[in-house]
PDB file of C-alpha atoms in Angstrom:
ATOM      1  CA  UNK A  18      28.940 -11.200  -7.225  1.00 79.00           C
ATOM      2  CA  UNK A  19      27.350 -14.509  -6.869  1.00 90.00           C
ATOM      3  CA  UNK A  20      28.237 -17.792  -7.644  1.00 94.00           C
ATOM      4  CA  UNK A  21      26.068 -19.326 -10.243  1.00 96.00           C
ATOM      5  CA  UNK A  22      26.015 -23.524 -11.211  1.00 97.00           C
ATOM      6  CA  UNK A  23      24.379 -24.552 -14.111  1.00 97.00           C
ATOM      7  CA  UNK A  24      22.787 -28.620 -14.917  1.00 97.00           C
ATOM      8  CA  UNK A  25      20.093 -30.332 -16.933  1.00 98.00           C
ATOM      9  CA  UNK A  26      22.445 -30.113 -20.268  1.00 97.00           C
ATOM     10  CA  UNK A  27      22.545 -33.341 -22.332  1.00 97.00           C
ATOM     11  CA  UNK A  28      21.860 -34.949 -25.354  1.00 98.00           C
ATOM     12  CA  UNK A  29      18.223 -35.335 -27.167  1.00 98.00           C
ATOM     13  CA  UNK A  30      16.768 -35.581 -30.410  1.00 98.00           C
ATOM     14  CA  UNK A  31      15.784 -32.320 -32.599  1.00 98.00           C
ATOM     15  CA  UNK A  32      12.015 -31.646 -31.608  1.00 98.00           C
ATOM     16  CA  UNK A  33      12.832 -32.553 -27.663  1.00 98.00           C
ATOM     17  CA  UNK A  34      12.538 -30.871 -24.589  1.00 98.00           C
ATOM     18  CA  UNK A  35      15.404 -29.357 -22.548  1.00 98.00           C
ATOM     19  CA  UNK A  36      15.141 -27.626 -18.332  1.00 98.00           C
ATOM     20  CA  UNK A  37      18.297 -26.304 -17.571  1.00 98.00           C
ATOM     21  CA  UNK A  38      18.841 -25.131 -13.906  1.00 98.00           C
ATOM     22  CA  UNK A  39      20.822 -22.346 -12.363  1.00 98.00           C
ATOM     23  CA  UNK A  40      21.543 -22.289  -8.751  1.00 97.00           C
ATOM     24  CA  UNK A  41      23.043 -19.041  -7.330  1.00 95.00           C
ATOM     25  CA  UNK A  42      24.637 -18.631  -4.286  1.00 92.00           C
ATOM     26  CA  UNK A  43      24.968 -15.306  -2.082  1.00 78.00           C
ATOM     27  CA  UNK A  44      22.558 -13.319  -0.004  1.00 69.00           C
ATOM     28  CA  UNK A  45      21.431 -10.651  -3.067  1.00 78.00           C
ATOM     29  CA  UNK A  46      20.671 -13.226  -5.313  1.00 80.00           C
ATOM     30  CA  UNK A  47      16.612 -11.927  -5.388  1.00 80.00           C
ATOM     31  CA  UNK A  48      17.426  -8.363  -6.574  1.00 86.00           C
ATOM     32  CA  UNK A  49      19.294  -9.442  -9.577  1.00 91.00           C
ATOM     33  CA  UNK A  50      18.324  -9.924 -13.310  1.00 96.00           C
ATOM     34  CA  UNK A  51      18.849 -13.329 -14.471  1.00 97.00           C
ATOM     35  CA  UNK A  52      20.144 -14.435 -17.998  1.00 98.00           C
ATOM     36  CA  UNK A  53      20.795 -17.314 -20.209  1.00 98.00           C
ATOM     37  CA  UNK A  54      23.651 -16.845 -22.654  1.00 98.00           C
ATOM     38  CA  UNK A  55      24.550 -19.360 -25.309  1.00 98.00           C
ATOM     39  CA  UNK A  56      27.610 -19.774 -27.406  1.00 98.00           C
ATOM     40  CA  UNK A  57      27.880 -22.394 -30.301  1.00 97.00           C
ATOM     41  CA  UNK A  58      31.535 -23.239 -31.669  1.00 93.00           C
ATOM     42  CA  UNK A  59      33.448 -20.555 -33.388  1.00 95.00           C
ATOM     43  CA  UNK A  60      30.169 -17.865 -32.891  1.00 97.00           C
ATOM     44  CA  UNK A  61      30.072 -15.236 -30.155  1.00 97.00           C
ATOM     45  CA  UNK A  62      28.330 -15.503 -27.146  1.00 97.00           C
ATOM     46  CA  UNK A  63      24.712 -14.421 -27.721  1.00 97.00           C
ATOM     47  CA  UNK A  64      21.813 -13.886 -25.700  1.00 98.00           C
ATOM     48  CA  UNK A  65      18.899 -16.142 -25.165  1.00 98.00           C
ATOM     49  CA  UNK A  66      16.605 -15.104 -22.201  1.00 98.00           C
ATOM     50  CA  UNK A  67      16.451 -12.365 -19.034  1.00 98.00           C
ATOM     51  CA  UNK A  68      14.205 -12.457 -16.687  1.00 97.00           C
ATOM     52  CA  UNK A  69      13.954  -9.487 -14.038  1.00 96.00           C
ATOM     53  CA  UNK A  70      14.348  -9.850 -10.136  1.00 92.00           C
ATOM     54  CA  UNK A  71      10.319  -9.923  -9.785  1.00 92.00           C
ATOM     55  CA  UNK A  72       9.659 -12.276 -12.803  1.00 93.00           C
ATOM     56  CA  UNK A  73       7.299  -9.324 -14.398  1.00 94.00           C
ATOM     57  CA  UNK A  74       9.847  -8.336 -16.813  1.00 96.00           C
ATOM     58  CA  UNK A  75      11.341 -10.978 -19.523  1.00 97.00           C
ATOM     59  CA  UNK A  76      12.785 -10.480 -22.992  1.00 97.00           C
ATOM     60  CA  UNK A  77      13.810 -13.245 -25.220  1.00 97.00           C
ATOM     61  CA  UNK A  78      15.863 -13.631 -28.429  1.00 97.00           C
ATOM     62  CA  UNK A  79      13.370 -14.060 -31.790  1.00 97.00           C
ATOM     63  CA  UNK A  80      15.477 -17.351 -32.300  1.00 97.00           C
ATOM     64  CA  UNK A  81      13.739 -18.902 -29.012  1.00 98.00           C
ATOM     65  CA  UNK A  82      10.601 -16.903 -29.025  1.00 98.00           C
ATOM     66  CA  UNK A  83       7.636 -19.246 -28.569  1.00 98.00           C
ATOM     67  CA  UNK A  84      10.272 -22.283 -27.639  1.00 98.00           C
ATOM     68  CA  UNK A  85      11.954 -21.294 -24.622  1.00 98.00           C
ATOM     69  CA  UNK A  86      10.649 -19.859 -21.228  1.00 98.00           C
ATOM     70  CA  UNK A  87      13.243 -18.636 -18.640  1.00 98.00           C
ATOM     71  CA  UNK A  88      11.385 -18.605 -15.151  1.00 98.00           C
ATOM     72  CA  UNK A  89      12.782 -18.056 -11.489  1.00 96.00           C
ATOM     73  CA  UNK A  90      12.535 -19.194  -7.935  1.00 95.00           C
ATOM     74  CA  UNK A  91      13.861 -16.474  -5.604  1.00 93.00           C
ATOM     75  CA  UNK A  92      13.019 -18.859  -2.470  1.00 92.00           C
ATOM     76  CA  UNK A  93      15.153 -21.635  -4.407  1.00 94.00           C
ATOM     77  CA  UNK A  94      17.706 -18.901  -5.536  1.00 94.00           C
ATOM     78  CA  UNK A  95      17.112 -21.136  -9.083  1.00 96.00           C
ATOM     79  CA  UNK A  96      16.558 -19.835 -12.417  1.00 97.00           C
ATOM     80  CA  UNK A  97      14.966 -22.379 -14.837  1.00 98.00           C
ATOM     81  CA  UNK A  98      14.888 -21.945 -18.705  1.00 98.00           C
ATOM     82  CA  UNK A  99      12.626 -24.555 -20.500  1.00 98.00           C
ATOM     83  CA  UNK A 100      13.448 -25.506 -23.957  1.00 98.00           C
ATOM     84  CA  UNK A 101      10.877 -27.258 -25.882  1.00 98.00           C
ATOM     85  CA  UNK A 102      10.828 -27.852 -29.996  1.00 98.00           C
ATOM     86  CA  UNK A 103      14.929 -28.225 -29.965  1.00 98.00           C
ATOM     87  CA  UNK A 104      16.482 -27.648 -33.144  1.00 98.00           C
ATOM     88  CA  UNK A 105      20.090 -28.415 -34.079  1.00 97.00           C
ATOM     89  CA  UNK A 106      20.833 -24.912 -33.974  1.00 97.00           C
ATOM     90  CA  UNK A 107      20.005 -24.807 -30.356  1.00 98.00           C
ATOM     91  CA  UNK A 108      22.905 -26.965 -30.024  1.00 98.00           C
ATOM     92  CA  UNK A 109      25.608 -24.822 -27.936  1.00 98.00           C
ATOM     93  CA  UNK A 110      27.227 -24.027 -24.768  1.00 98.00           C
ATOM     94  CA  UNK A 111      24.605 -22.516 -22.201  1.00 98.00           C
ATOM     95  CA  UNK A 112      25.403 -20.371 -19.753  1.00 98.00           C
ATOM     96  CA  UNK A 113      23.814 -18.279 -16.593  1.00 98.00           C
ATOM     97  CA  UNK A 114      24.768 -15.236 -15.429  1.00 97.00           C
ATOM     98  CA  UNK A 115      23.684 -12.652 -12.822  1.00 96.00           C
ATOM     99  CA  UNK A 116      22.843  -8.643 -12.963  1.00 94.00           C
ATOM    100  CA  UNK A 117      22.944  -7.065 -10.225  1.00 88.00           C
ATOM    101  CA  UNK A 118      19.882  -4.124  -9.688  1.00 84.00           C
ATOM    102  CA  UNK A 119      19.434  -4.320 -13.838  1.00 87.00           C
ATOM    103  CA  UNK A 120      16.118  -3.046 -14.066  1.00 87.00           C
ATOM    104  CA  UNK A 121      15.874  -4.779 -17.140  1.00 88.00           C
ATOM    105  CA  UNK A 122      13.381  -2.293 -18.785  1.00 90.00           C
ATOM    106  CA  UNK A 123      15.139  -3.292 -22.603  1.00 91.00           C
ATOM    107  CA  UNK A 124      16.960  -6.421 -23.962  1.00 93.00           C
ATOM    108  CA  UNK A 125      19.928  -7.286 -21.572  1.00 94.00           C
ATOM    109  CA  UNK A 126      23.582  -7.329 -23.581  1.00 93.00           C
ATOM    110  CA  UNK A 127      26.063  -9.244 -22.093  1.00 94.00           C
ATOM    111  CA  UNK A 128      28.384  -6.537 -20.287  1.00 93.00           C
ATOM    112  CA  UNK A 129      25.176  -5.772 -18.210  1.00 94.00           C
ATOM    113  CA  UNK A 130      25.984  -9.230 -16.801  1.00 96.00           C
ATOM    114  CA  UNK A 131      29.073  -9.540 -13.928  1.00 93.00           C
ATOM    115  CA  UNK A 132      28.916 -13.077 -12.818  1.00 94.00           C
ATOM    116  CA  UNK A 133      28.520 -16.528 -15.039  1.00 97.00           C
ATOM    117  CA  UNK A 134      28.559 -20.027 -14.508  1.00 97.00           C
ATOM    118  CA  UNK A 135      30.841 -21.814 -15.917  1.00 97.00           C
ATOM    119  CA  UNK A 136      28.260 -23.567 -18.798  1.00 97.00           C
ATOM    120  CA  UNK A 137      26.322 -26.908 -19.772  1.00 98.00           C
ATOM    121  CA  UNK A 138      26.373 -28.456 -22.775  1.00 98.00           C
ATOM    122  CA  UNK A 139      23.150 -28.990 -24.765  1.00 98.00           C
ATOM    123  CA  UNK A 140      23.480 -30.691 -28.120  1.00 98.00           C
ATOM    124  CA  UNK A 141      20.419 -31.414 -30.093  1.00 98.00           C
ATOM    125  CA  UNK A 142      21.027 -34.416 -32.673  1.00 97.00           C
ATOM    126  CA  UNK A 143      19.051 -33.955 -36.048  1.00 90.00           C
TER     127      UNK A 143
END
């Protein structure tokens, strides 16, 4: 497993701009798909982005398609997801997590994930 940390949560105004950051830990961190995960109060977890080891493959949830753009840095061991044109539905826990070898060749679902940070908060005030 690796160890993942999220930041860049916070507080803006429907129609702003979001970068959350993951930074993974552990020497395998370049051959595994990367995720974002969000989970609003009383809803289930659900997915939001994937990216593949290579950055060739990514899949996105329709609800984010055209908003949101997950992107890596294997040098960095960082994974980035941009959010721009926030709505208050975005508002919700956020959360990385880590695939290891997932050849991610069809949307992710969370089981195919074995390691998760431990979330940042992103509230977007209407």
């Amino acid at each position: 497993q690796v160890q993942l940390v999220e930041s860049g949560g916070g507080l803006v105004q429907a129609g702003g701009s979001l970068r959350l950051s993951c930074a993974a830990s552990g020497r395998t961190f370049s051959s595994h798909t990367m995720g974002w995960f969000r989970q609003a109060p009383g809803k289930e977890r659900e997915f939001v982005a994937a990216i593949s080891w290579s950055g060739h493959s990514i899949y996105y949830a329709d609800s984010v398609k055209g908003r949101f753009t997950i992107s890596r840095d294997n040098a960095k061991r960082t994974v980035y997801l941009q959010m721009n044109s926030l709505k208050s539905e975005d508002t919700a826990v956020y959360y990385c997590a880590a695939a290891p070898g997932l050849l991610l060749l069809s949307r992710p679902v969370r089981t195919d994930f074995d390691s998760w940070g431990q979330g940042t908060q992103v509230t977007v005030a209407s």
